[in-house]
């Protein structure tokens, strides 16, 4: 059942400022100090022994834990309604350690088709070399397809709450029910939505990951990632499925992680094995920067989502735009799920397809002035990217087609600028598209149709349209 907070629990804005705080015993610092120390001193022989044995919960080495990082972990766990959280060096690292803490060589992971390109590469190239097979569900809304594709060696289901860049919204509770019935954890990347717009754990997700570099920080000044554990998944329900958590471990003097850590077994394993041994350590300085960003999360994401919705509606009315991928639009296939799971807003990332394919996208991209041309999302500044020639360029044409990444597709990450200023910049891009297409039309010989009449402007427009993009247009239906 979805999480039901007590009536007297603080609201989100209060939690994002105060959650997880501990008083500074040394000087009474109001904000969490930055503990830039690789290691920590022991009082004596016995304390050193007990800390390494796990009998003393103090800090040993920043690769395994740091007070600044721990403060961030506590805050993120509370915001996502999780039991515990582990922060690492990037969003990619968060997903890597999350999956490696449930799967090994010979295991299988089932993922939604529409996922961030870096995630796809991690799944197919990174995990593929480790002997972990990741399979993609073509229609993430088809719960029967999720059920059919689960195997005896499936160890996790994975999806993004809001997909990047197609803006598909996942049916959180539906997929969670499938995962629960199969006895496997459901991992959700909540980067684009953030816990302000949706908390996947409230809808049945077992594990939540974030690229904290994006909306959680908001300023684009630090890399970081987090894995949040709901603490409710029964790792012993399927005998033999997760032996690294249920069977005796020499590092725990013969106890299993479940015996030693109970509901915290999963995060203990990440801290002690997948994160600590592989070493994707988050700098305490970056943890501090991310925590500062979280304090304004609701203010930023609320405004950015509102502006994104206005820009999506405006773009949908422009004749140069074939489709807009934004779940907040009534025309979007995910709109019903967005209304169900994202009542506070549908996020600040959207994409749209221009008539004319890649040449139109290039003209638009080079003409904008306020949108920064860069590979990032979640910044206070608005950003633009052409996925087909950048983040998705390494994918083969068939994979790009399945992901609806066409030549005319542009992705926007909406910042905190005035909406009117952003519209003027988008209009600047559309004007460049019209100018480029007009120049193309002037260079073309005037064609005649089968009846001998001169070709119309509509005929010319159709001639320069990227025909290959037509089957890929599954955003709005205008």
Tab-separated table of C-alpha atoms in Angstrom:
chain	number	residue	atom	x	y	z
A	1	UNK	CA	0.000	0.000	0.000
A	2	UNK	CA	1.181	3.574	-0.589
A	3	UNK	CA	2.943	5.214	2.336
A	4	UNK	CA	0.593	7.249	4.546
A	5	UNK	CA	2.470	9.820	6.643
A	6	UNK	CA	1.159	10.745	10.091
A	7	UNK	CA	-0.922	13.900	10.285
A	8	UNK	CA	1.679	15.784	12.317
A	9	UNK	CA	4.604	15.016	9.994
A	10	UNK	CA	6.435	18.107	8.635
A	11	UNK	CA	5.704	19.117	5.061
A	12	UNK	CA	8.112	18.614	2.179
A	13	UNK	CA	9.575	22.140	2.258
A	14	UNK	CA	10.304	21.747	5.976
A	15	UNK	CA	11.917	18.355	5.483
A	16	UNK	CA	14.126	19.510	2.618
A	17	UNK	CA	15.662	22.097	4.966
A	18	UNK	CA	15.773	20.174	8.267
A	19	UNK	CA	15.642	16.409	7.603
A	20	UNK	CA	18.564	14.357	8.828
A	21	UNK	CA	20.257	17.154	10.740
A	22	UNK	CA	22.551	16.463	13.695
A	23	UNK	CA	23.825	19.195	15.983
A	24	UNK	CA	27.496	20.032	15.581
A	25	UNK	CA	28.967	19.115	18.998
A	26	UNK	CA	32.217	21.010	18.494
A	27	UNK	CA	31.173	24.550	17.563
A	28	UNK	CA	27.412	24.551	17.042
A	29	UNK	CA	27.576	25.121	13.280
A	30	UNK	CA	24.082	25.674	11.875
A	31	UNK	CA	24.787	23.897	8.571
A	32	UNK	CA	26.547	20.577	8.153
A	33	UNK	CA	30.325	21.133	8.159
A	34	UNK	CA	32.472	19.793	5.333
A	35	UNK	CA	34.656	17.036	6.755
A	36	UNK	CA	37.459	16.992	4.180
A	37	UNK	CA	39.342	14.148	5.812
A	38	UNK	CA	40.389	10.914	4.166
A	39	UNK	CA	40.447	9.055	7.474
A	40	UNK	CA	39.469	9.392	11.125
A	41	UNK	CA	41.553	8.859	14.276
A	42	UNK	CA	40.897	6.096	16.788
A	43	UNK	CA	41.076	6.737	20.508
A	44	UNK	CA	42.865	3.481	21.210
A	45	UNK	CA	43.542	-0.087	20.066
A	46	UNK	CA	40.140	-1.350	21.195
A	47	UNK	CA	38.224	1.357	19.333
A	48	UNK	CA	40.097	0.667	16.096
A	49	UNK	CA	39.338	-3.046	16.429
A	50	UNK	CA	35.664	-2.456	17.234
A	51	UNK	CA	35.146	-0.047	14.329
A	52	UNK	CA	36.566	-2.492	11.818
A	53	UNK	CA	34.454	-5.257	13.369
A	54	UNK	CA	31.325	-3.116	13.105
A	55	UNK	CA	30.771	-3.039	16.867
A	56	UNK	CA	31.544	0.702	17.021
A	57	UNK	CA	29.609	2.773	14.489
A	58	UNK	CA	32.149	5.596	14.250
A	59	UNK	CA	33.908	6.552	11.029
A	60	UNK	CA	36.980	4.744	9.696
A	61	UNK	CA	37.753	6.050	6.206
A	62	UNK	CA	35.797	8.338	3.877
A	63	UNK	CA	35.579	5.623	1.232
A	64	UNK	CA	33.290	3.770	3.654
A	65	UNK	CA	31.574	6.759	5.271
A	66	UNK	CA	31.935	10.430	6.122
A	67	UNK	CA	29.882	12.719	8.415
A	68	UNK	CA	29.077	15.187	5.628
A	69	UNK	CA	27.990	12.392	3.306
A	70	UNK	CA	25.964	10.761	6.077
A	71	UNK	CA	23.998	13.964	6.634
A	72	UNK	CA	23.071	14.015	2.953
A	73	UNK	CA	22.107	10.339	3.071
A	74	UNK	CA	19.763	10.892	6.016
A	75	UNK	CA	18.058	13.822	4.296
A	76	UNK	CA	17.540	11.969	1.018
A	77	UNK	CA	16.240	8.869	2.794
A	78	UNK	CA	13.626	10.972	4.609
A	79	UNK	CA	12.590	12.861	1.480
A	80	UNK	CA	12.093	9.607	-0.465
A	81	UNK	CA	10.415	7.802	2.454
A	82	UNK	CA	13.243	5.270	2.525
A	83	UNK	CA	14.851	3.446	5.411
A	84	UNK	CA	18.399	4.361	4.420
A	85	UNK	CA	20.438	5.832	1.568
A	86	UNK	CA	23.974	5.582	0.208
A	87	UNK	CA	25.566	8.446	-1.717
A	88	UNK	CA	28.183	7.870	-4.409
A	89	UNK	CA	30.154	9.876	-6.952
A	90	UNK	CA	27.553	10.148	-9.756
A	91	UNK	CA	24.141	9.024	-10.920
A	92	UNK	CA	25.791	6.424	-13.133
A	93	UNK	CA	27.661	5.088	-10.110
A	94	UNK	CA	24.404	4.952	-8.127
A	95	UNK	CA	22.725	2.757	-10.727
A	96	UNK	CA	25.835	0.601	-11.099
A	97	UNK	CA	26.172	-0.174	-7.396
A	98	UNK	CA	22.400	-0.604	-7.018
A	99	UNK	CA	22.261	-3.322	-9.688
A	100	UNK	CA	25.544	-4.967	-8.693
A	101	UNK	CA	24.139	-5.328	-5.184
A	102	UNK	CA	21.340	-7.576	-6.517
A	103	UNK	CA	22.730	-9.254	-9.671
A	104	UNK	CA	25.780	-11.287	-10.618
A	105	UNK	CA	27.080	-13.080	-13.724
A	106	UNK	CA	24.343	-15.229	-15.218
A	107	UNK	CA	21.517	-13.096	-13.838
A	108	UNK	CA	18.899	-11.154	-15.777
A	109	UNK	CA	17.464	-7.636	-15.367
A	110	UNK	CA	14.306	-6.410	-17.089
A	111	UNK	CA	14.165	-2.728	-18.020
A	112	UNK	CA	11.757	-0.336	-19.680
A	113	UNK	CA	12.747	0.493	-23.266
A	114	UNK	CA	12.731	4.257	-22.810
A	115	UNK	CA	15.710	5.023	-20.569
A	116	UNK	CA	18.589	7.500	-20.521
A	117	UNK	CA	21.231	6.602	-23.118
A	118	UNK	CA	24.006	6.370	-20.516
A	119	UNK	CA	21.887	3.873	-18.600
A	120	UNK	CA	21.374	1.797	-21.732
A	121	UNK	CA	25.125	1.746	-22.372
A	122	UNK	CA	25.789	0.705	-18.767
A	123	UNK	CA	23.250	-2.087	-19.129
A	124	UNK	CA	24.368	-3.416	-22.507
A	125	UNK	CA	28.107	-2.746	-22.504
A	126	UNK	CA	29.105	-2.471	-18.838
A	127	UNK	CA	26.940	-5.189	-17.312
A	128	UNK	CA	27.148	-7.264	-20.488
A	129	UNK	CA	30.875	-7.740	-19.918
A	130	UNK	CA	30.095	-8.880	-16.362
A	131	UNK	CA	27.715	-11.545	-17.656
A	132	UNK	CA	24.558	-9.747	-16.503
A	133	UNK	CA	21.926	-9.700	-19.242
A	134	UNK	CA	19.587	-6.704	-19.444
A	135	UNK	CA	16.470	-7.056	-21.585
A	136	UNK	CA	14.183	-4.194	-22.597
A	137	UNK	CA	10.381	-4.184	-22.476
A	138	UNK	CA	9.085	-2.424	-25.590
A	139	UNK	CA	5.772	-1.278	-24.139
A	140	UNK	CA	6.313	-0.361	-20.498
A	141	UNK	CA	2.561	0.155	-20.033
A	142	UNK	CA	1.874	-3.479	-20.895
A	143	UNK	CA	2.055	-5.158	-17.485
A	144	UNK	CA	1.488	-8.545	-19.081
A	145	UNK	CA	4.655	-8.058	-21.124
A	146	UNK	CA	6.607	-7.392	-17.921
A	147	UNK	CA	5.165	-10.620	-16.477
A	148	UNK	CA	5.900	-12.671	-19.603
A	149	UNK	CA	9.506	-11.517	-19.810
A	150	UNK	CA	10.428	-12.361	-16.198
A	151	UNK	CA	12.675	-15.425	-15.958
A	152	UNK	CA	13.777	-17.646	-13.050
A	153	UNK	CA	17.106	-15.761	-13.048
A	154	UNK	CA	15.560	-12.265	-13.172
A	155	UNK	CA	16.907	-10.247	-10.249
A	156	UNK	CA	15.392	-6.783	-10.761
A	157	UNK	CA	12.906	-4.710	-12.744
A	158	UNK	CA	14.003	-1.200	-13.702
A	159	UNK	CA	12.346	1.961	-15.035
A	160	UNK	CA	12.556	5.742	-14.856
A	161	UNK	CA	9.657	7.560	-13.182
A	162	UNK	CA	9.817	10.098	-16.042
A	163	UNK	CA	11.856	8.846	-18.991
A	164	UNK	CA	14.691	10.925	-20.442
A	165	UNK	CA	14.173	12.344	-23.076
A	166	UNK	CA	10.796	10.971	-24.234
A	167	UNK	CA	8.901	11.935	-21.045
A	168	UNK	CA	7.104	8.598	-20.746
A	169	UNK	CA	5.673	8.105	-17.248
A	170	UNK	CA	5.941	4.630	-15.752
A	171	UNK	CA	2.987	2.956	-14.045
A	172	UNK	CA	4.753	2.724	-10.695
A	173	UNK	CA	2.208	0.717	-8.742
A	174	UNK	CA	1.476	-1.558	-11.706
A	175	UNK	CA	5.085	-2.562	-12.298
A	176	UNK	CA	5.678	-2.754	-8.538
A	177	UNK	CA	2.895	-5.330	-8.247
A	178	UNK	CA	4.478	-7.386	-11.023
A	179	UNK	CA	7.845	-7.243	-9.268
A	180	UNK	CA	6.376	-8.176	-5.901
A	181	UNK	CA	4.548	-11.167	-7.372
A	182	UNK	CA	7.810	-12.364	-8.933
A	183	UNK	CA	9.839	-11.799	-5.773
A	184	UNK	CA	12.281	-9.337	-7.347
A	185	UNK	CA	13.020	-5.712	-6.373
A	186	UNK	CA	11.714	-2.823	-8.452
A	187	UNK	CA	14.383	-0.145	-9.032
A	188	UNK	CA	13.199	3.329	-10.090
A	189	UNK	CA	15.364	6.181	-11.333
A	190	UNK	CA	13.587	9.247	-9.946
A	191	UNK	CA	16.015	11.867	-11.270
A	192	UNK	CA	13.589	13.819	-13.476
A	193	UNK	CA	10.671	13.764	-11.045
A	194	UNK	CA	12.543	14.186	-7.724
A	195	UNK	CA	10.797	13.273	-4.455
A	196	UNK	CA	8.949	16.588	-4.629
A	197	UNK	CA	6.850	15.440	-7.607
A	198	UNK	CA	6.608	11.725	-6.775
A	199	UNK	CA	7.977	9.286	-4.206
A	200	UNK	CA	8.187	5.887	-5.918
A	201	UNK	CA	8.471	4.048	-2.601
A	202	UNK	CA	4.955	5.220	-1.725
A	203	UNK	CA	3.769	3.349	-4.832
A	204	UNK	CA	5.620	0.103	-4.177
A	205	UNK	CA	9.163	0.659	-5.472
A	206	UNK	CA	11.861	-1.084	-3.446
A	207	UNK	CA	14.912	0.944	-4.491
A	208	UNK	CA	15.228	4.499	-5.808
A	209	UNK	CA	18.259	5.980	-7.536
A	210	UNK	CA	19.076	9.566	-8.504
A	211	UNK	CA	21.656	11.480	-10.371
A	212	UNK	CA	21.984	14.062	-7.605
A	213	UNK	CA	23.943	16.221	-10.055
A	214	UNK	CA	20.643	17.220	-11.653
A	215	UNK	CA	17.543	18.614	-9.923
A	216	UNK	CA	18.563	17.670	-6.379
A	217	UNK	CA	21.536	20.021	-6.540
A	218	UNK	CA	20.078	22.360	-9.156
A	219	UNK	CA	23.182	24.482	-9.601
A	220	UNK	CA	25.177	22.244	-11.936
A	221	UNK	CA	28.293	22.599	-9.779
A	222	UNK	CA	28.697	19.065	-8.420
A	223	UNK	CA	28.403	15.437	-9.474
A	224	UNK	CA	26.774	12.913	-7.181
A	225	UNK	CA	24.373	10.004	-6.987
A	226	UNK	CA	22.271	8.220	-4.396
A	227	UNK	CA	20.631	4.843	-3.818
A	228	UNK	CA	17.639	4.886	-1.459
A	229	UNK	CA	16.390	1.609	0.052
A	230	UNK	CA	12.765	1.338	1.144
A	231	UNK	CA	13.878	-1.330	3.609
A	232	UNK	CA	10.784	-3.449	2.950
A	233	UNK	CA	11.928	-6.015	0.377
A	234	UNK	CA	12.240	-9.582	1.718
A	235	UNK	CA	15.612	-10.756	0.433
A	236	UNK	CA	15.089	-14.242	1.859
A	237	UNK	CA	11.699	-14.927	0.231
A	238	UNK	CA	13.250	-16.715	-2.776
A	239	UNK	CA	15.845	-19.207	-1.534
A	240	UNK	CA	19.063	-18.946	-3.502
A	241	UNK	CA	18.086	-15.763	-5.368
A	242	UNK	CA	20.274	-13.393	-3.340
A	243	UNK	CA	22.895	-15.599	-1.672
A	244	UNK	CA	25.294	-12.696	-1.071
A	245	UNK	CA	22.751	-11.307	1.392
A	246	UNK	CA	21.315	-14.502	2.865
A	247	UNK	CA	24.289	-16.868	3.161
A	248	UNK	CA	27.200	-16.725	5.643
A	249	UNK	CA	29.860	-14.132	4.809
A	250	UNK	CA	33.458	-14.434	5.979
A	251	UNK	CA	33.666	-10.663	6.358
A	252	UNK	CA	30.890	-10.863	8.962
A	253	UNK	CA	32.486	-13.705	10.943
A	254	UNK	CA	30.206	-16.251	9.345
A	255	UNK	CA	26.936	-14.340	9.694
A	256	UNK	CA	24.899	-13.315	6.663
A	257	UNK	CA	24.147	-9.698	5.832
A	258	UNK	CA	20.523	-10.330	6.738
A	259	UNK	CA	21.497	-11.773	10.110
A	260	UNK	CA	23.931	-8.961	10.837
A	261	UNK	CA	21.928	-6.012	9.499
A	262	UNK	CA	18.296	-7.074	9.201
A	263	UNK	CA	16.269	-4.610	7.108
A	264	UNK	CA	19.486	-2.687	6.448
A	265	UNK	CA	21.200	-5.637	4.738
A	266	UNK	CA	21.050	-4.156	1.244
A	267	UNK	CA	22.553	-0.768	2.105
A	268	UNK	CA	25.122	-2.441	4.349
A	269	UNK	CA	26.182	-4.566	1.379
A	270	UNK	CA	26.482	-1.493	-0.853
A	271	UNK	CA	28.562	0.326	1.756
A	272	UNK	CA	30.769	-2.638	2.475
A	273	UNK	CA	31.100	-4.197	-0.981
A	274	UNK	CA	29.799	-2.610	-4.202
A	275	UNK	CA	30.519	1.019	-3.236
A	276	UNK	CA	33.451	0.538	-0.884
A	277	UNK	CA	35.345	-2.007	-2.975
A	278	UNK	CA	34.673	-0.540	-6.420
A	279	UNK	CA	35.325	2.892	-4.920
A	280	UNK	CA	32.927	5.471	-6.490
A	281	UNK	CA	33.285	7.763	-3.473
A	282	UNK	CA	31.366	11.038	-3.243
A	283	UNK	CA	33.553	13.950	-2.211
A	284	UNK	CA	32.319	15.517	1.062
A	285	UNK	CA	32.599	18.887	-0.663
A	286	UNK	CA	30.171	17.725	-3.368
A	287	UNK	CA	27.892	16.279	-0.697
A	288	UNK	CA	27.804	19.712	0.933
A	289	UNK	CA	26.954	21.416	-2.374
A	290	UNK	CA	24.170	18.934	-3.118
A	291	UNK	CA	22.690	19.366	0.347
A	292	UNK	CA	22.636	23.128	-0.140
A	293	UNK	CA	20.760	22.633	-3.402
A	294	UNK	CA	18.165	20.345	-1.824
A	295	UNK	CA	17.110	23.136	0.528
A	296	UNK	CA	15.395	24.918	-2.401
A	297	UNK	CA	14.267	21.799	-4.297
A	298	UNK	CA	10.503	22.340	-4.069
A	299	UNK	CA	10.780	26.025	-4.989
A	300	UNK	CA	12.871	25.288	-8.064
A	301	UNK	CA	11.095	22.188	-9.345
A	302	UNK	CA	7.654	23.677	-8.806
A	303	UNK	CA	8.485	26.755	-10.874
A	304	UNK	CA	10.441	24.813	-13.501
A	305	UNK	CA	7.585	22.339	-13.991
A	306	UNK	CA	5.074	25.158	-14.375
A	307	UNK	CA	7.242	26.899	-16.967
A	308	UNK	CA	7.898	23.616	-18.817
A	309	UNK	CA	4.154	22.979	-19.062
A	310	UNK	CA	3.618	26.445	-20.549
A	311	UNK	CA	6.448	25.995	-23.067
A	312	UNK	CA	5.168	22.549	-24.069
A	313	UNK	CA	1.693	23.933	-24.745
A	314	UNK	CA	3.167	26.831	-26.745
A	315	UNK	CA	5.396	24.535	-28.812
A	316	UNK	CA	2.475	22.233	-29.586
A	317	UNK	CA	0.739	25.134	-31.353
A	318	UNK	CA	3.690	25.997	-33.609
A	319	UNK	CA	3.374	24.847	-37.250
A	320	UNK	CA	7.084	23.920	-37.436
A	321	UNK	CA	6.684	21.447	-34.543
A	322	UNK	CA	5.438	17.963	-35.405
A	323	UNK	CA	5.093	16.656	-31.846
A	324	UNK	CA	5.872	17.504	-28.235
A	325	UNK	CA	6.871	14.907	-25.646
A	326	UNK	CA	5.591	16.192	-22.320
A	327	UNK	CA	3.335	14.166	-20.057
A	328	UNK	CA	1.543	17.268	-18.837
A	329	UNK	CA	-0.111	17.748	-22.230
A	330	UNK	CA	-3.591	16.180	-22.587
A	331	UNK	CA	-2.497	14.874	-26.006
A	332	UNK	CA	0.407	12.875	-24.528
A	333	UNK	CA	0.002	9.071	-24.200
A	334	UNK	CA	1.306	9.248	-20.609
A	335	UNK	CA	-1.061	12.026	-19.534
A	336	UNK	CA	-3.320	9.705	-17.533
A	337	UNK	CA	-0.342	8.350	-15.596
A	338	UNK	CA	0.976	11.872	-15.085
A	339	UNK	CA	-2.335	12.931	-13.562
A	340	UNK	CA	-2.225	9.896	-11.295
A	341	UNK	CA	1.382	10.049	-10.127
A	342	UNK	CA	2.493	13.644	-10.749
A	343	UNK	CA	-0.258	16.000	-9.553
A	344	UNK	CA	2.286	18.608	-8.391
A	345	UNK	CA	3.795	18.912	-11.856
A	346	UNK	CA	5.170	16.812	-14.683
A	347	UNK	CA	8.794	17.861	-14.475
A	348	UNK	CA	11.032	20.341	-16.239
A	349	UNK	CA	12.397	18.218	-19.102
A	350	UNK	CA	10.592	17.967	-22.423
A	351	UNK	CA	11.420	17.181	-26.019
A	352	UNK	CA	9.897	18.099	-29.355
A	353	UNK	CA	10.269	17.058	-32.981
A	354	UNK	CA	10.741	19.657	-35.714
A	355	UNK	CA	9.439	19.263	-39.221
A	356	UNK	CA	12.448	19.041	-41.512
A	357	UNK	CA	14.480	16.597	-39.417
A	358	UNK	CA	18.103	17.183	-38.506
A	359	UNK	CA	18.642	20.283	-40.720
A	360	UNK	CA	15.790	22.029	-38.920
A	361	UNK	CA	17.093	20.903	-35.548
A	362	UNK	CA	20.549	22.250	-36.384
A	363	UNK	CA	19.165	25.629	-37.455
A	364	UNK	CA	17.073	25.870	-34.299
A	365	UNK	CA	19.908	24.708	-32.027
A	366	UNK	CA	22.404	27.229	-33.372
A	367	UNK	CA	19.942	30.128	-33.234
A	368	UNK	CA	18.896	30.077	-29.576
A	369	UNK	CA	20.749	32.407	-27.220
A	370	UNK	CA	19.224	31.966	-23.768
A	371	UNK	CA	19.173	28.149	-23.791
A	372	UNK	CA	22.671	26.833	-23.074
A	373	UNK	CA	23.849	24.192	-25.540
A	374	UNK	CA	25.144	21.451	-23.241
A	375	UNK	CA	24.671	17.891	-22.022
A	376	UNK	CA	22.999	18.264	-18.635
A	377	UNK	CA	19.547	18.632	-17.099
A	378	UNK	CA	18.119	19.996	-13.867
A	379	UNK	CA	20.099	23.240	-13.861
A	380	UNK	CA	18.699	26.603	-12.798
A	381	UNK	CA	19.612	27.657	-16.334
A	382	UNK	CA	17.652	26.376	-19.342
A	383	UNK	CA	19.516	23.896	-21.534
A	384	UNK	CA	19.094	22.404	-25.007
A	385	UNK	CA	20.530	19.280	-26.635
A	386	UNK	CA	20.183	17.332	-29.889
A	387	UNK	CA	20.174	13.696	-28.667
A	388	UNK	CA	20.574	11.976	-32.062
A	389	UNK	CA	24.026	13.503	-32.656
A	390	UNK	CA	25.225	13.630	-29.033
A	391	UNK	CA	24.001	11.441	-26.170
A	392	UNK	CA	22.406	8.833	-28.478
A	393	UNK	CA	24.824	9.056	-31.411
A	394	UNK	CA	26.617	5.836	-30.431
A	395	UNK	CA	23.399	3.806	-30.662
A	396	UNK	CA	22.487	2.007	-33.869
A	397	UNK	CA	19.614	3.343	-35.963
A	398	UNK	CA	17.218	0.583	-34.905
A	399	UNK	CA	17.785	1.265	-31.204
A	400	UNK	CA	17.334	5.007	-31.728
A	401	UNK	CA	14.093	4.310	-33.605
A	402	UNK	CA	12.760	2.141	-30.763
A	403	UNK	CA	13.615	4.974	-28.380
A	404	UNK	CA	11.935	7.542	-30.656
A	405	UNK	CA	15.185	9.492	-31.076
A	406	UNK	CA	14.757	11.097	-34.498
A	407	UNK	CA	16.850	13.661	-36.333
A	408	UNK	CA	14.322	16.388	-35.634
A	409	UNK	CA	14.187	15.765	-31.870
A	410	UNK	CA	15.469	18.416	-29.469
A	411	UNK	CA	15.494	18.114	-25.669
A	412	UNK	CA	14.934	21.046	-23.337
A	413	UNK	CA	15.696	21.265	-19.635
A	414	UNK	CA	13.757	24.261	-18.361
A	415	UNK	CA	15.381	26.546	-15.824
A	416	UNK	CA	14.298	29.475	-13.695
A	417	UNK	CA	14.278	32.212	-16.306
A	418	UNK	CA	11.125	34.204	-17.019
A	419	UNK	CA	8.815	32.131	-19.244
A	420	UNK	CA	8.340	35.045	-21.629
A	421	UNK	CA	12.100	35.273	-22.199
A	422	UNK	CA	12.281	31.554	-22.932
A	423	UNK	CA	9.399	31.784	-25.419
A	424	UNK	CA	11.199	34.608	-27.226
A	425	UNK	CA	14.301	32.425	-27.455
A	426	UNK	CA	12.303	29.484	-28.806
A	427	UNK	CA	10.708	31.790	-31.349
A	428	UNK	CA	14.222	32.813	-32.385
A	429	UNK	CA	14.933	29.145	-33.068
A	430	UNK	CA	11.730	28.669	-35.052
A	431	UNK	CA	12.495	31.772	-37.115
A	432	UNK	CA	15.848	30.219	-38.018
A	433	UNK	CA	14.043	27.030	-39.086
A	434	UNK	CA	11.684	29.012	-41.316
A	435	UNK	CA	14.596	30.932	-42.818
A	436	UNK	CA	16.584	27.759	-43.494
A	437	UNK	CA	13.627	26.030	-45.117
A	438	UNK	CA	12.875	29.128	-47.201
A	439	UNK	CA	16.444	29.140	-48.485
A	440	UNK	CA	16.169	25.448	-49.328
A	441	UNK	CA	12.922	26.046	-51.194
A	442	UNK	CA	14.503	28.834	-53.244
A	443	UNK	CA	17.367	26.561	-54.287
A	444	UNK	CA	15.023	23.749	-55.363
A	445	UNK	CA	13.639	23.666	-58.933
A	446	UNK	CA	9.891	24.190	-59.024
A	447	UNK	CA	8.367	20.754	-59.292
A	448	UNK	CA	5.069	19.786	-60.883
A	449	UNK	CA	2.621	17.272	-59.595
A	450	UNK	CA	1.203	14.463	-61.648
A	451	UNK	CA	-1.395	16.820	-63.136
A	452	UNK	CA	1.218	19.311	-64.247
A	453	UNK	CA	0.388	22.087	-61.744
A	454	UNK	CA	3.267	23.883	-59.946
A	455	UNK	CA	4.158	22.496	-56.531
A	456	UNK	CA	2.730	24.434	-53.582
A	457	UNK	CA	4.616	25.578	-50.496
A	458	UNK	CA	3.043	22.665	-48.664
A	459	UNK	CA	4.551	20.297	-51.241
A	460	UNK	CA	7.993	21.821	-50.656
A	461	UNK	CA	7.532	21.554	-46.923
A	462	UNK	CA	6.735	17.883	-47.264
A	463	UNK	CA	9.769	17.333	-49.485
A	464	UNK	CA	12.216	18.511	-46.830
A	465	UNK	CA	10.538	16.704	-43.969
A	466	UNK	CA	12.653	13.958	-42.423
A	467	UNK	CA	10.550	11.040	-43.645
A	468	UNK	CA	12.417	8.614	-41.424
A	469	UNK	CA	11.136	10.481	-38.378
A	470	UNK	CA	7.465	10.013	-39.235
A	471	UNK	CA	7.006	6.594	-37.572
A	472	UNK	CA	8.820	7.865	-34.492
A	473	UNK	CA	6.441	10.659	-33.670
A	474	UNK	CA	4.606	9.402	-30.615
A	475	UNK	CA	4.483	12.548	-28.541
A	476	UNK	CA	1.470	14.777	-29.018
A	477	UNK	CA	-1.008	13.855	-31.728
A	478	UNK	CA	-1.664	17.285	-33.209
